[in-house]
Short mmCIF file of C-alpha atoms and ligand atoms in Angstrom, two decimals:
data_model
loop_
_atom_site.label_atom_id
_atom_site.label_comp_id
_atom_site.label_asym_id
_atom_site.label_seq_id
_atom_site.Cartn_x
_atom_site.Cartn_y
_atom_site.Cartn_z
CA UNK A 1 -22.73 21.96 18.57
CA UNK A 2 -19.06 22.59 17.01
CA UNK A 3 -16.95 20.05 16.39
CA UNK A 4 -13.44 20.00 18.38
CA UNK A 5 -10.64 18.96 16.67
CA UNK A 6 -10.66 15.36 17.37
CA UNK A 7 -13.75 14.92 15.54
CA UNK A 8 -12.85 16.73 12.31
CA UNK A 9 -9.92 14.21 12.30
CA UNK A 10 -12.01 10.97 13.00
CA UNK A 11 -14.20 12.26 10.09
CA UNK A 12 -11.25 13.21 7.86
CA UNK A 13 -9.88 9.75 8.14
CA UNK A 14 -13.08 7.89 8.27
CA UNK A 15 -13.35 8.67 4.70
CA UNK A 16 -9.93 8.52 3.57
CA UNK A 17 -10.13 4.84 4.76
CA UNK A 18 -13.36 4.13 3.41
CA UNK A 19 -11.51 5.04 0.18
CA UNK A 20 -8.81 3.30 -0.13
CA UNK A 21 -10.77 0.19 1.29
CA UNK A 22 -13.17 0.42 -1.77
CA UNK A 23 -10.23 0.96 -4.30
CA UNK A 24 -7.79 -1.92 -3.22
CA UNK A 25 -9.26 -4.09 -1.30
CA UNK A 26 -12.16 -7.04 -1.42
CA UNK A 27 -13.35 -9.28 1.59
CA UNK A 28 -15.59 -9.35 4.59
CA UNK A 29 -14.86 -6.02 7.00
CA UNK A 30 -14.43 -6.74 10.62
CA UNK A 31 -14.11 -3.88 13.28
CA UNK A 32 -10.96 -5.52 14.52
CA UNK A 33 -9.07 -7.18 11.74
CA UNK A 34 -10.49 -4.93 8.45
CA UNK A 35 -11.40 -5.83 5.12
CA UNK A 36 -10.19 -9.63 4.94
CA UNK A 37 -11.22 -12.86 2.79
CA UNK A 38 -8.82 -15.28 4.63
CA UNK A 39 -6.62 -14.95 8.02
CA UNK A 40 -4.43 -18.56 8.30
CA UNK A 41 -1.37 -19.29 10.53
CA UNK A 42 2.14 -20.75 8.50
CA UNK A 43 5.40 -22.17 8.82
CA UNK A 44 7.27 -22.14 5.56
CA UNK A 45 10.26 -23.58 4.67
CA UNK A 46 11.99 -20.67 4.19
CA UNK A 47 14.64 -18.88 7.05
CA UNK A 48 12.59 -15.73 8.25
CA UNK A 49 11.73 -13.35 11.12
CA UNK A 50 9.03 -15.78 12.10
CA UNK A 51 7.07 -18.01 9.70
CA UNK A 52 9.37 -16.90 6.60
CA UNK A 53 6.16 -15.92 5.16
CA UNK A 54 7.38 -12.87 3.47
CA UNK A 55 10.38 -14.37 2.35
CA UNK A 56 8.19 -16.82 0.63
CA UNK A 57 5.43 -14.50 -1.00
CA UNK A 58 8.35 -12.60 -2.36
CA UNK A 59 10.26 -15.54 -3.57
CA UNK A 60 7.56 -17.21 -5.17
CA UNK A 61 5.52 -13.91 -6.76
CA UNK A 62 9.25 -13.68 -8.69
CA UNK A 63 8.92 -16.62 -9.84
CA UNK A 64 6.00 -16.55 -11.12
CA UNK A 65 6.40 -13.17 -12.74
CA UNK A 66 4.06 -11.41 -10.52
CA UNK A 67 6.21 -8.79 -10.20
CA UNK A 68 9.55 -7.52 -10.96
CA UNK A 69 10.79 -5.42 -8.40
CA UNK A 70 10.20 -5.53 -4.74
CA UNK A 71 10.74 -3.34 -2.18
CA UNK A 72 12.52 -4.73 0.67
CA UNK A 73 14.42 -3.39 4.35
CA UNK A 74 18.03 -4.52 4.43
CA UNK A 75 20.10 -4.57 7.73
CA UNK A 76 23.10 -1.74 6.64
CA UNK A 77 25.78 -0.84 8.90
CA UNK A 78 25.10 -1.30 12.76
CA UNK A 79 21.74 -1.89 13.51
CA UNK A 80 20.74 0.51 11.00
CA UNK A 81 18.22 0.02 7.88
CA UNK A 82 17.57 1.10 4.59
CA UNK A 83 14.98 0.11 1.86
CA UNK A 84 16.56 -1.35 -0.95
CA UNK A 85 15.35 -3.28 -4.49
CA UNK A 86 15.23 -6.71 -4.66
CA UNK A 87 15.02 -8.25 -7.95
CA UNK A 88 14.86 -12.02 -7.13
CA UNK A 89 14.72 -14.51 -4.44
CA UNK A 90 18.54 -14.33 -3.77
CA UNK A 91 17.96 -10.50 -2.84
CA UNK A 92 14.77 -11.06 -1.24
CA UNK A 93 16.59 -14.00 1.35
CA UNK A 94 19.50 -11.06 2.31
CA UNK A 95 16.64 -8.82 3.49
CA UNK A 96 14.95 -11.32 5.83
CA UNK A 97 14.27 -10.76 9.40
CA UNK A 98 12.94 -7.45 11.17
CA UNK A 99 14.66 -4.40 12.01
CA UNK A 100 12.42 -2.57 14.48
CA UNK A 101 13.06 0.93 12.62
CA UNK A 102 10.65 2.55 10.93
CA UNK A 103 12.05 2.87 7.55
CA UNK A 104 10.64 5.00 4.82
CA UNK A 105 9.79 3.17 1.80
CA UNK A 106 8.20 5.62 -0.54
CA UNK A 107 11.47 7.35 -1.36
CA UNK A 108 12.42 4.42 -3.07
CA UNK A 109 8.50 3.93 -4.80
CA UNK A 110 9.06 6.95 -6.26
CA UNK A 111 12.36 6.12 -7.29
CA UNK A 112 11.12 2.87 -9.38
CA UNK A 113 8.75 4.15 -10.89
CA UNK A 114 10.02 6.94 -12.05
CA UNK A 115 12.68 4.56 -13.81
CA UNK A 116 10.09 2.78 -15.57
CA UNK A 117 9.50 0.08 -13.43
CA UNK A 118 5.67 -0.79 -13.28
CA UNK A 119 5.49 -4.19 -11.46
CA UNK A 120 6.27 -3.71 -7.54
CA UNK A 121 5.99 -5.54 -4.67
CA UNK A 122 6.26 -3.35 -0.90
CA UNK A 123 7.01 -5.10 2.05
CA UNK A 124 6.16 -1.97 4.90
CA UNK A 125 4.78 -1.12 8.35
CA UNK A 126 1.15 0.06 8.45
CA UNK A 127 2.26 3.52 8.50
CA UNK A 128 4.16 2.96 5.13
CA UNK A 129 1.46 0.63 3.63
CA UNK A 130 -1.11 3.67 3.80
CA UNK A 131 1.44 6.18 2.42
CA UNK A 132 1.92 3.62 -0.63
CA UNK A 133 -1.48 3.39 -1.17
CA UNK A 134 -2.11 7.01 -1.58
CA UNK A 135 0.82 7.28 -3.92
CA UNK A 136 -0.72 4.79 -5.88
CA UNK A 137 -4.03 6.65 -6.07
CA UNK A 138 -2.29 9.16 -8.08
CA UNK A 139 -0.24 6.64 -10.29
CA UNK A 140 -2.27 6.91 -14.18
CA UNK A 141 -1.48 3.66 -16.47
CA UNK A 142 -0.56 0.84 -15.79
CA UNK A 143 1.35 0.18 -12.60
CA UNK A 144 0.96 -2.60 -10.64
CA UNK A 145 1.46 -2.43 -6.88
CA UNK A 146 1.24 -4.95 -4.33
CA UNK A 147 1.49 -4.43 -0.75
CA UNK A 148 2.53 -6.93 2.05
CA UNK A 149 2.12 -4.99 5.23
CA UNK A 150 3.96 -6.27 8.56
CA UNK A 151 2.15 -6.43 11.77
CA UNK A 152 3.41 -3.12 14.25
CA UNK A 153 3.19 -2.06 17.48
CA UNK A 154 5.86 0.38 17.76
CA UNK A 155 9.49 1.10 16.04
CA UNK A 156 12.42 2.69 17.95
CA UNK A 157 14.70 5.36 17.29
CA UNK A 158 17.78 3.58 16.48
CA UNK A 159 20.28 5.78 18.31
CA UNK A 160 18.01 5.73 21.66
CA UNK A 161 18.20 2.08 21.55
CA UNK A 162 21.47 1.44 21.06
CA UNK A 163 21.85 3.79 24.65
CA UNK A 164 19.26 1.82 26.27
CA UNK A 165 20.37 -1.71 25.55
CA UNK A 166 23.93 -0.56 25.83
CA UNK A 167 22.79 0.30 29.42
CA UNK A 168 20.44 -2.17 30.70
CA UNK A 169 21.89 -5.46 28.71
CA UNK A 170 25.56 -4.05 28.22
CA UNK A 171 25.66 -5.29 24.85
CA UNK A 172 25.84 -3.57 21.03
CA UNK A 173 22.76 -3.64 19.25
CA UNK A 174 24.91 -2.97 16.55
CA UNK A 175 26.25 -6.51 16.50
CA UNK A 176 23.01 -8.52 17.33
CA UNK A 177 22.37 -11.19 14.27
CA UNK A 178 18.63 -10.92 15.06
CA UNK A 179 16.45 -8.83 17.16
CA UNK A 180 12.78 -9.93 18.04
CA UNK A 181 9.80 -8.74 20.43
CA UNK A 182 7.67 -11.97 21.94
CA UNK A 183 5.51 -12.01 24.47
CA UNK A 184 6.19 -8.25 25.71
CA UNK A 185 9.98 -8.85 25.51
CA UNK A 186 12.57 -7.59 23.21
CA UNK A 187 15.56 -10.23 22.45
CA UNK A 188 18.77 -9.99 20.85
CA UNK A 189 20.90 -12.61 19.63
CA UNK A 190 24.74 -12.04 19.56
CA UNK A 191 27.06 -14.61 18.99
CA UNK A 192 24.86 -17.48 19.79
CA UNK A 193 23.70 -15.79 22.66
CA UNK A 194 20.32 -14.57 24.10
CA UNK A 195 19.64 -11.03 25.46
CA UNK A 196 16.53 -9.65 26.63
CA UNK A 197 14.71 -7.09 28.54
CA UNK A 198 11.06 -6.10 28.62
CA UNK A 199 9.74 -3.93 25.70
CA UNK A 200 8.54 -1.57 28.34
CA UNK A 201 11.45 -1.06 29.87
CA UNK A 202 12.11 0.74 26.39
CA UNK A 203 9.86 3.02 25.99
CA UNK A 204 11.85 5.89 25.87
CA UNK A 205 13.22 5.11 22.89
CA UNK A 206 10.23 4.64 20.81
CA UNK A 207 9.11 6.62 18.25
CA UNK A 208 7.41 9.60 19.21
CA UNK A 209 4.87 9.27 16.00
CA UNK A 210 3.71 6.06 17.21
CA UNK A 211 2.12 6.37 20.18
CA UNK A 212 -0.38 8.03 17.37
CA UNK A 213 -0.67 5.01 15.29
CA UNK A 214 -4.10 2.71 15.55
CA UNK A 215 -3.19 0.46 12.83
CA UNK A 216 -1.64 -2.71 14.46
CA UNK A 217 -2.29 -5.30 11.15
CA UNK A 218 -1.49 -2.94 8.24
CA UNK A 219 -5.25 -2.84 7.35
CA UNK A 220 -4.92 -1.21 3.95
CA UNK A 221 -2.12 -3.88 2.56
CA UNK A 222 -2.95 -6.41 0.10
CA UNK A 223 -1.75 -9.19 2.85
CA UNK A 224 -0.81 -8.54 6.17
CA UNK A 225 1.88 -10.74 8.17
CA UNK A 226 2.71 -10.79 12.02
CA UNK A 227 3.51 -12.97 14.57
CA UNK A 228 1.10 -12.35 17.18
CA UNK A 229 -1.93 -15.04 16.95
CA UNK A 230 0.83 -17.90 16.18
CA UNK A 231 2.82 -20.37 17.97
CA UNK A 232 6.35 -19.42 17.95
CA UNK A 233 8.44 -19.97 14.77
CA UNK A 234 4.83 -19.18 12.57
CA UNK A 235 3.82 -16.12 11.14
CA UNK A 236 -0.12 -15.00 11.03
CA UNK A 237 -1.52 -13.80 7.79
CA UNK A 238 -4.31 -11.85 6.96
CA UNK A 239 -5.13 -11.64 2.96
CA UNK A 240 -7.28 -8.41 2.29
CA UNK A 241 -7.83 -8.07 -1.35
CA UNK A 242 -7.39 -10.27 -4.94
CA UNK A 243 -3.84 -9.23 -5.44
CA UNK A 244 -3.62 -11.02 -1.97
CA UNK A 245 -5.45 -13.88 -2.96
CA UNK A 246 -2.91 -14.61 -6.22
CA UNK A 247 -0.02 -14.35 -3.99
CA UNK A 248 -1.09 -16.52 -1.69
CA UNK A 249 -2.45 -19.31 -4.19
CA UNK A 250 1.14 -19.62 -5.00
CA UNK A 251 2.61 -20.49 -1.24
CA UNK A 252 3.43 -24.40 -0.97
CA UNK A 253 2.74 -24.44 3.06
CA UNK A 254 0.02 -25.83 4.61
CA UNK A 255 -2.67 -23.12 6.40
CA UNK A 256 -3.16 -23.48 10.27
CA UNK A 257 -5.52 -21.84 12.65
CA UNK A 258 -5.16 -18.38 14.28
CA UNK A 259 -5.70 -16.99 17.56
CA UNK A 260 -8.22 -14.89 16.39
CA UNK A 261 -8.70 -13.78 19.97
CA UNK A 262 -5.44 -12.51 20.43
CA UNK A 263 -4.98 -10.61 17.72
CA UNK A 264 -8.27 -8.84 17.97
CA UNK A 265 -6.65 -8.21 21.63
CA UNK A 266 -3.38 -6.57 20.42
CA UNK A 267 -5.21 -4.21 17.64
CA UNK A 268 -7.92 -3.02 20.56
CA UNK A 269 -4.84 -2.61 22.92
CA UNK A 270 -3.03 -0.50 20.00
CA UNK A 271 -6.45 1.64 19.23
CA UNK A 272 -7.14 2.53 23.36
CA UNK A 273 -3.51 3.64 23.37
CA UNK A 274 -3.53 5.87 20.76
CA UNK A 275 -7.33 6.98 21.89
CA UNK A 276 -5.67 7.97 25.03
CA UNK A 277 -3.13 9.92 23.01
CA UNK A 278 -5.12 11.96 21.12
CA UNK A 279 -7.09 13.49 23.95
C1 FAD B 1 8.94 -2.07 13.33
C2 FAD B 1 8.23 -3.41 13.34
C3 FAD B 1 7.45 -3.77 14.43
C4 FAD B 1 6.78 -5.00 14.44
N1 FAD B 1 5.99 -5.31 15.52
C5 FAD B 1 5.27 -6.44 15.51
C6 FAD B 1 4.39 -6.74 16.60
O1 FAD B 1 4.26 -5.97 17.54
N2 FAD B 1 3.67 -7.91 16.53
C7 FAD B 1 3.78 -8.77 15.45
O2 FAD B 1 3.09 -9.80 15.43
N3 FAD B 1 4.60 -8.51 14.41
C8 FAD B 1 5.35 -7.36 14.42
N4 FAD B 1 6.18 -7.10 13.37
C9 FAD B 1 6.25 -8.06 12.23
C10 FAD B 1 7.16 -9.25 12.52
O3 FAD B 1 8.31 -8.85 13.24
C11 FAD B 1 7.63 -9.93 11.21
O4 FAD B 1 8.20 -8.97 10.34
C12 FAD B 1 6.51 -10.61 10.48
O5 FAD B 1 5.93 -11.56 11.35
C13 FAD B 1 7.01 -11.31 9.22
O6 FAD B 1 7.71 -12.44 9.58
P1 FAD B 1 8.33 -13.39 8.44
O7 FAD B 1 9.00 -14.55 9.09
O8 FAD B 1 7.32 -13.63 7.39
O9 FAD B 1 9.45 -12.37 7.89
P2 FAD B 1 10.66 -12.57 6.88
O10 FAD B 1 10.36 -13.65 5.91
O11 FAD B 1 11.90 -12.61 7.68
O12 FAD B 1 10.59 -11.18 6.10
C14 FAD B 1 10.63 -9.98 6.78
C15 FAD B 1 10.47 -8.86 5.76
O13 FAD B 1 10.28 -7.65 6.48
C16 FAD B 1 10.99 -6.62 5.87
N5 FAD B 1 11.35 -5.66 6.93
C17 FAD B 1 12.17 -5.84 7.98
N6 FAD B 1 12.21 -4.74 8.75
C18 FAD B 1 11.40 -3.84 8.17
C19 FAD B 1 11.03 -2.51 8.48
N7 FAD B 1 11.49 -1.88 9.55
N8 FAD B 1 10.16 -1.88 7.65
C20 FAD B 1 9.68 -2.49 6.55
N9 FAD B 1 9.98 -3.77 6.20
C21 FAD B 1 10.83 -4.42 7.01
C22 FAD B 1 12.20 -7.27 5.21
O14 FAD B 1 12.49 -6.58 4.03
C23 FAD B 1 11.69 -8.69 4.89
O15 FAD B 1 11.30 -8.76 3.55
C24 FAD B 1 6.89 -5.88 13.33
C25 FAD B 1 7.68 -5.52 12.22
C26 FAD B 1 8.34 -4.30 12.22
C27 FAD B 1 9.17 -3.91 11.00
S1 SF4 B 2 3.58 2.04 15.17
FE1 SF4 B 2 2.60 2.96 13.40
S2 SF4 B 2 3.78 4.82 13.02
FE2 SF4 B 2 5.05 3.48 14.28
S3 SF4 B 2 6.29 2.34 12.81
FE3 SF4 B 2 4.52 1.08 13.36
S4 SF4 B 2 3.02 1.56 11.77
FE4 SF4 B 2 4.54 3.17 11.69
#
């Protein structure tokens, strides 16, 4: 019997995957979670989205010279975002928190490396963290890349939010000091003061190329970090390869225990949806 479209694709990135899995990464591979040696729950000391765990990996892998360059999202005018270089810990703590955009990172990957630079640390969404890894399939010599993918669900358009939020909260995203999604709500803080609505409520300004996406833990990244699976104020990891492993080593913050459960719930959730999608 032919094969309809669907199929060629499941087939096409079946072994794309498999690829990249056997390349970069090392652990145990789970149906839900991926290839993973270690999945631990953290609160560091560092000021951060959640856990500060990023802030921290970054921090600390520039200390100890495990890279030299790091790619991180910076908060630009408005709500809007931009990838940027960091270069040590002061950059990498003016980059913290989440801007739920989705910001293209390879632009600036290419950028790097064709200056020279050879050492580089991504922090990206799963979409991003895939796209990195096939530039780096190409990359002869070398260059060392390491990949700290974030946990996502969805990003927004940033103009269609800004209209939505202007019209259901009557406030400027524009001026919010932090914006979060918990517990199916998204939160902004302005001026010492809380703002929410339910994420649902914004769907129609989500990005149209996400409803697409099955990748809720950036599978393909050396560590993963999200929030769902941890108390509040904690940050989940999941540590997929030996690159992972080194970074990790070097974190002074005691490991907790995940919600396994949970996050295995939010990945399935992510997969049906985009199941649904494709049909
Ligand atoms: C679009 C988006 C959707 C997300 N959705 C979920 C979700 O549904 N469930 C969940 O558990 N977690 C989600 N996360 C991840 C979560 O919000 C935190 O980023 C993560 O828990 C890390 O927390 P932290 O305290 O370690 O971060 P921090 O120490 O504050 O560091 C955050 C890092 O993220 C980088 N960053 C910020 N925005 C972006 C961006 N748009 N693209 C690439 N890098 C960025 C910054 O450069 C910074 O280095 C999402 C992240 C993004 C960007
Ligand atoms: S849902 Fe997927 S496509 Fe959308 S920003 Fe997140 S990782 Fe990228």
């Amino acid at each position: 019997m032919a094969q309809n479209k669907s199929d060629n694709y499941h087939v096409y990135k079946a072994k794309d995957e498999a690829q990249i899995q056997q390349q970069f990464l090392r652990g145990t591979k789970d149906p839900d979670f991926g290839i993973y040696c270690d999945i631990f729950s953290a609160k560091t000391g560092f000021k951060g989205q959640d856990g500060g765990v990023v802030t921290e990996l970054l921090s600390r892998g520039f200390e100890e010279g495990l890279f030299d360059a790091a790619i991180v999202v910076r908060r630009m005018e408005g709500y809007s975002a931009e990838a940027v270089l960091a270069q040590d810990a002061q950059d990498v703590a003016a980059a913290k928190g989440t801007k739920y955009l989705k910001v293209n990172v390879t632009t600036k990957l290419h950028e790097l490396i064709s200056q020279g630079k050879n050492r580089i640390a991504v922090v990206c969404t799963p979409c991003e963290a895939k796209n990195v890894r096939k530039i780096q399939q190409t990359l002869k010599g070398d260059t060392e890349i390491t990949v700290i993918g974030l946990f996502c669900f969805e990003s927004f358009n940033k103009e269609k939010l800004k209209q939505e939020i202007e019209a259901r909260l009557g406030i400027d995203i524009d001026r919010a000091d932090k914006t979060q999604v918990r517990q199916g709500k998204f939160i902004i803080h302005v001026d010492d003061k809380e703002y929410s609505c339910r994420v649902k409520d914004l769907d129609g300004a989500a990005e149209k190329t996400c409803s697409y996406c099955d990748d809720f833990t950036s599978q393909f990244a050396d560590i993963s970090v999200g929030s769902v699976g941890s108390k509040s104020g904690h940050s989940t990891v999941i540590v997929r390869s030996e690159r992972g492993e080194k970074l990790v080593k070097n974190m002074k913050t005691a490991k907790e225990t995940v919600d396994k459960a949970e996050v295995a719930r939010l990945t399935k959730f992510k997969r049906e949806r985009t199941e649904k999608n494709l049909h």
